[in-house]
Amino acid sequence: VALGMMLSYNKSTPVVWNTYQCYLKAALDTISSELKIVEDRNRCFGAKIVRGAYMEKERRLARDRGYPDPVNDTYEDTGIMYDRVAEYMMNHIKNVGDRCNIVLGTHNEASVLKAANKILELGILPDSRQVVFGQIYGMADQISVPLSTAGFKVYKSVPYGPLDEVLPYLSRRAAENRVVLAGARRELELLMLELKTRAGLRTSAY
């Protein structure tokens, strides 16, 4: 459906975007093949790249229907796939400019650092909105704030709705990215350091 809508509406700029789940072994093949379909028809491409949060559902479906497990074997493999997909798309954006835009949705500091360095290496302007970063509001501010300060565009997702719908969503986000809790601990450490500095208990910040 999303691919069809891209062909209908993405005539001069990416209006319709699709989400690509990098916990899948085929993530790079999927995004590269769909990118080709769109570009062969002279349309623009938009993508949100995430690690993904439906691993157990995918594995259960594969088991029930008797086809091979489509999910990466380890969390580390998913991280490698995420970075490969992000780099592939950034290399493409270097060549086509505004006709392709991506959101890198991640709370993983290592992936963010790799992507930020790649953006600068390729000469993509951080404020061009061709590559932007996304995190959930209230999570990973220790990543979002330095990115924004450095001139990168950062979007914060704000989940809202009934608790019985929002809490499962947030729990899937935590399952999707195990570094969320580690990042929260890191953020707390930085906040405590800043409080001590402002209270005069430290002579300088970090």
C-alpha positions as a LaTeX table, in Angstrom:
\begin{tabular}{lrrr}
\hline
Residue & $x$ (\AA) & $y$ (\AA) & $z$ (\AA) \\
\hline
Val1 & 0.00 & 0.00 & 0.00 \\
Ala2 & 2.73 & 2.48 & 0.99 \\
Leu3 & 4.71 & 1.71 & $-2.15$ \\
Gly4 & 1.67 & 2.31 & $-4.33$ \\
Met5 & 0.98 & 5.60 & $-2.59$ \\
Met6 & 4.60 & 6.67 & $-3.13$ \\
Leu7 & 4.13 & 6.11 & $-6.85$ \\
Ser8 & 0.94 & 8.17 & $-6.80$ \\
Tyr9 & 2.00 & 11.10 & $-4.62$ \\
Asn10 & 5.80 & 11.38 & $-4.44$ \\
Lys11 & 6.16 & 13.25 & $-7.72$ \\
Ser12 & 8.47 & 16.10 & $-6.72$ \\
Thr13 & 9.21 & 15.46 & $-3.05$ \\
Pro14 & 8.82 & 12.56 & $-0.57$ \\
Val15 & 5.29 & 12.92 & 0.81 \\
Val16 & 4.48 & 9.27 & 1.55 \\
Trp17 & 7.11 & 7.33 & 3.51 \\
Asn18 & 7.44 & 3.69 & 4.51 \\
Thr19 & 8.98 & 2.12 & 7.62 \\
Tyr20 & 11.72 & $-0.50$ & 7.27 \\
Gln21 & 12.33 & $-2.92$ & 10.14 \\
Cys22 & 15.98 & $-3.85$ & 10.44 \\
Tyr23 & 15.43 & $-6.86$ & 12.68 \\
Leu24 & 14.56 & $-8.64$ & 9.43 \\
Lys25 & 17.33 & $-10.43$ & 7.56 \\
Ala26 & 15.96 & $-9.11$ & 4.28 \\
Ala27 & 15.82 & $-5.44$ & 5.35 \\
Leu28 & 18.59 & $-4.23$ & 3.03 \\
Asp29 & 17.26 & $-6.25$ & 0.07 \\
Thr30 & 13.75 & $-4.96$ & 0.70 \\
Ile31 & 14.60 & $-1.28$ & 0.90 \\
Ser32 & 17.00 & $-1.41$ & $-2.06$ \\
Ser33 & 14.47 & $-3.20$ & $-4.28$ \\
Glu34 & 11.62 & $-0.85$ & $-3.33$ \\
Leu35 & 13.87 & 2.16 & $-3.85$ \\
Lys36 & 14.58 & 0.92 & $-7.38$ \\
Ile37 & 10.87 & 0.40 & $-8.11$ \\
Val38 & 10.10 & 3.98 & $-7.05$ \\
Glu39 & 13.02 & 5.59 & $-8.83$ \\
Asp40 & 12.49 & 3.62 & $-12.05$ \\
Arg41 & 9.11 & 5.36 & $-12.21$ \\
Asn42 & 10.65 & 8.78 & $-11.61$ \\
Arg43 & 9.21 & 9.19 & $-8.13$ \\
Cys44 & 10.76 & 10.32 & $-4.84$ \\
Phe45 & 11.46 & 8.00 & $-1.92$ \\
Gly46 & 10.96 & 8.45 & 1.82 \\
Ala47 & 11.85 & 5.96 & 4.54 \\
Lys48 & 11.89 & 5.65 & 8.30 \\
Ile49 & 14.55 & 3.19 & 9.39 \\
Val50 & 14.05 & 1.43 & 12.72 \\
Arg51 & 15.34 & $-1.68$ & 14.43 \\
Gly52 & 11.79 & $-2.98$ & 14.82 \\
Ala53 & 9.68 & $-4.42$ & 17.61 \\
Tyr54 & 7.69 & $-7.38$ & 16.32 \\
Met55 & 10.34 & $-10.13$ & 16.48 \\
Glu56 & 8.29 & $-12.61$ & 18.48 \\
Lys57 & 5.25 & $-12.14$ & 16.27 \\
Glu58 & 7.37 & $-12.70$ & 13.14 \\
Arg59 & 8.97 & $-15.83$ & 14.59 \\
Arg60 & 5.64 & $-17.25$ & 15.70 \\
Leu61 & 4.15 & $-16.64$ & 12.26 \\
Ala62 & 7.11 & $-18.33$ & 10.58 \\
Arg63 & 6.83 & $-21.31$ & 12.91 \\
Asp64 & 3.09 & $-21.65$ & 12.40 \\
Arg65 & 3.31 & $-21.40$ & 8.62 \\
Gly66 & 6.46 & $-23.47$ & 8.23 \\
Tyr67 & 8.84 & $-21.01$ & 6.58 \\
Pro68 & 12.37 & $-20.01$ & 7.71 \\
Asp69 & 12.76 & $-17.55$ & 10.56 \\
Pro70 & 13.06 & $-14.09$ & 8.91 \\
Val71 & 14.48 & $-12.42$ & 12.03 \\
Asn72 & 18.19 & $-11.78$ & 12.57 \\
Asp73 & 19.76 & $-14.37$ & 14.85 \\
Thr74 & 21.05 & $-11.90$ & 17.47 \\
Tyr75 & 20.49 & $-8.36$ & 18.68 \\
Glu76 & 23.99 & $-7.55$ & 17.46 \\
Asp77 & 23.09 & $-8.77$ & 13.96 \\
Thr78 & 20.13 & $-6.40$ & 13.98 \\
Gly79 & 22.45 & $-3.53$ & 14.90 \\
Ile80 & 24.75 & $-4.43$ & 12.02 \\
Met81 & 21.81 & $-4.56$ & 9.62 \\
Tyr82 & 20.54 & $-1.19$ & 10.87 \\
Asp83 & 23.90 & 0.47 & 10.25 \\
Arg84 & 24.18 & $-1.14$ & 6.79 \\
Val85 & 20.74 & 0.08 & 5.74 \\
Ala86 & 21.41 & 3.58 & 7.10 \\
Glu87 & 24.74 & 3.82 & 5.28 \\
Tyr88 & 23.25 & 2.49 & 2.03 \\
Met89 & 20.52 & 5.12 & 2.09 \\
Met90 & 22.87 & 7.96 & 3.01 \\
Asn91 & 25.17 & 7.05 & 0.13 \\
His92 & 22.15 & 7.17 & $-2.15$ \\
Ile93 & 21.04 & 10.56 & $-0.79$ \\
Lys94 & 24.51 & 11.92 & $-1.52$ \\
Asn95 & 23.79 & 11.20 & $-5.21$ \\
Val96 & 20.13 & 12.24 & $-5.51$ \\
Gly97 & 19.72 & 14.97 & $-2.89$ \\
Asp98 & 16.19 & 16.02 & $-1.94$ \\
Arg99 & 14.53 & 13.27 & $-3.98$ \\
Cys100 & 15.22 & 10.87 & $-1.13$ \\
Asn101 & 14.75 & 11.61 & 2.57 \\
Ile102 & 15.13 & 9.32 & 5.59 \\
Val103 & 14.40 & 9.34 & 9.31 \\
Leu104 & 16.86 & 7.38 & 11.40 \\
Gly105 & 14.69 & 6.25 & 14.31 \\
Thr106 & 17.02 & 4.95 & 17.00 \\
His107 & 17.96 & 5.38 & 20.66 \\
Asn108 & 21.30 & 3.66 & 20.09 \\
Glu109 & 24.22 & 6.03 & 20.67 \\
Ala110 & 26.67 & 3.98 & 18.59 \\
Ser111 & 24.36 & 3.96 & 15.56 \\
Val112 & 23.66 & 7.68 & 15.93 \\
Leu113 & 27.37 & 8.48 & 16.10 \\
Lys114 & 28.11 & 6.38 & 13.01 \\
Ala115 & 25.31 & 8.04 & 11.09 \\
Ala116 & 26.27 & 11.57 & 12.14 \\
Asn117 & 29.86 & 10.98 & 11.10 \\
Lys118 & 28.71 & 9.51 & 7.78 \\
Ile119 & 26.50 & 12.53 & 7.08 \\
Leu120 & 29.47 & 14.84 & 7.57 \\
Glu121 & 31.81 & 12.57 & 5.61 \\
Leu122 & 29.45 & 12.56 & 2.62 \\
Gly123 & 28.98 & 16.32 & 2.73 \\
Ile124 & 25.23 & 16.11 & 3.40 \\
Leu125 & 24.19 & 19.30 & 5.18 \\
Pro126 & 23.01 & 18.39 & 8.71 \\
Asp127 & 20.15 & 20.90 & 8.49 \\
Ser128 & 19.06 & 19.89 & 4.97 \\
Arg129 & 16.36 & 17.54 & 6.35 \\
Gln130 & 17.52 & 14.88 & 3.89 \\
Val131 & 18.60 & 12.79 & 6.88 \\
Val132 & 16.95 & 13.45 & 10.24 \\
Phe133 & 17.01 & 11.62 & 13.56 \\
Gly134 & 14.04 & 10.52 & 15.64 \\
Gln135 & 13.57 & 9.48 & 19.25 \\
Ile136 & 10.58 & 9.15 & 21.56 \\
Tyr137 & 9.80 & 12.19 & 23.70 \\
Gly138 & 11.18 & 11.60 & 27.17 \\
Met139 & 13.74 & 9.06 & 25.98 \\
Ala140 & 17.36 & 9.48 & 24.89 \\
Asp141 & 17.62 & 13.22 & 25.49 \\
Gln142 & 21.33 & 12.62 & 26.06 \\
Ile143 & 21.38 & 11.83 & 22.32 \\
Ser144 & 18.78 & 14.29 & 21.03 \\
Val145 & 20.18 & 17.42 & 22.66 \\
Pro146 & 23.81 & 17.08 & 21.48 \\
Leu147 & 22.57 & 16.20 & 17.97 \\
Ser148 & 20.39 & 19.31 & 17.85 \\
Thr149 & 23.18 & 21.47 & 19.30 \\
Ala150 & 25.49 & 20.21 & 16.55 \\
Gly151 & 23.00 & 21.33 & 13.91 \\
Phe152 & 21.32 & 18.02 & 13.05 \\
Lys153 & 17.54 & 17.85 & 12.75 \\
Val154 & 15.91 & 15.80 & 15.50 \\
Tyr155 & 12.24 & 14.85 & 15.78 \\
Lys156 & 10.68 & 13.68 & 19.03 \\
Ser157 & 7.73 & 11.30 & 18.77 \\
Val158 & 4.95 & 11.94 & 21.30 \\
Pro159 & 2.82 & 8.84 & 21.98 \\
Tyr160 & $-0.67$ & 9.67 & 23.21 \\
Gly161 & $-3.93$ & 7.86 & 23.80 \\
Pro162 & $-5.51$ & 5.43 & 26.28 \\
Leu163 & $-3.05$ & 3.81 & 28.69 \\
Asp164 & $-3.98$ & 0.31 & 27.53 \\
Glu165 & $-2.79$ & 1.29 & 24.04 \\
Val166 & 0.17 & 3.54 & 24.87 \\
Leu167 & 1.89 & 1.30 & 27.44 \\
Pro168 & 2.16 & $-1.73$ & 25.10 \\
Tyr169 & 3.57 & 0.61 & 22.44 \\
Leu170 & 6.24 & 1.89 & 24.83 \\
Ser171 & 7.07 & $-1.63$ & 25.99 \\
Arg172 & 7.63 & $-2.65$ & 22.35 \\
Arg173 & 9.96 & 0.31 & 21.93 \\
Ala174 & 11.98 & $-0.90$ & 24.92 \\
Ala175 & 12.09 & $-4.42$ & 23.47 \\
Glu176 & 13.12 & $-2.96$ & 20.12 \\
Asn177 & 16.14 & $-1.22$ & 21.54 \\
Arg178 & 17.75 & $-2.60$ & 24.67 \\
Val179 & 19.94 & 0.47 & 25.07 \\
Val180 & 16.92 & 2.59 & 26.06 \\
Leu181 & 17.30 & 1.66 & 29.73 \\
Ala182 & 21.08 & 2.05 & 29.61 \\
Gly183 & 20.55 & 5.43 & 27.99 \\
Ala184 & 18.15 & 6.43 & 30.75 \\
Arg185 & 20.79 & 5.58 & 33.35 \\
Arg186 & 23.36 & 7.58 & 31.39 \\
Glu187 & 20.97 & 10.53 & 31.19 \\
Leu188 & 20.39 & 10.38 & 34.96 \\
Glu189 & 24.16 & 10.44 & 35.54 \\
Leu190 & 24.52 & 13.53 & 33.36 \\
Leu191 & 21.63 & 15.27 & 35.10 \\
Met192 & 23.17 & 14.58 & 38.51 \\
Leu193 & 26.51 & 15.97 & 37.33 \\
Glu194 & 24.81 & 19.11 & 36.06 \\
Leu195 & 22.89 & 19.57 & 39.32 \\
Lys196 & 26.11 & 19.24 & 41.32 \\
Thr197 & 27.80 & 21.77 & 39.05 \\
Arg198 & 24.99 & 24.29 & 39.47 \\
Ala199 & 24.96 & 23.74 & 43.22 \\
Gly200 & 28.69 & 24.53 & 43.35 \\
Leu201 & 29.65 & 21.01 & 44.34 \\
Arg202 & 31.76 & 20.62 & 41.21 \\
Thr203 & 34.26 & 23.12 & 39.85 \\
Ser204 & 33.40 & 22.41 & 36.20 \\
Ala205 & 30.89 & 20.53 & 34.12 \\
Tyr206 & 31.82 & 17.05 & 32.93 \\
\hline
\end{tabular}
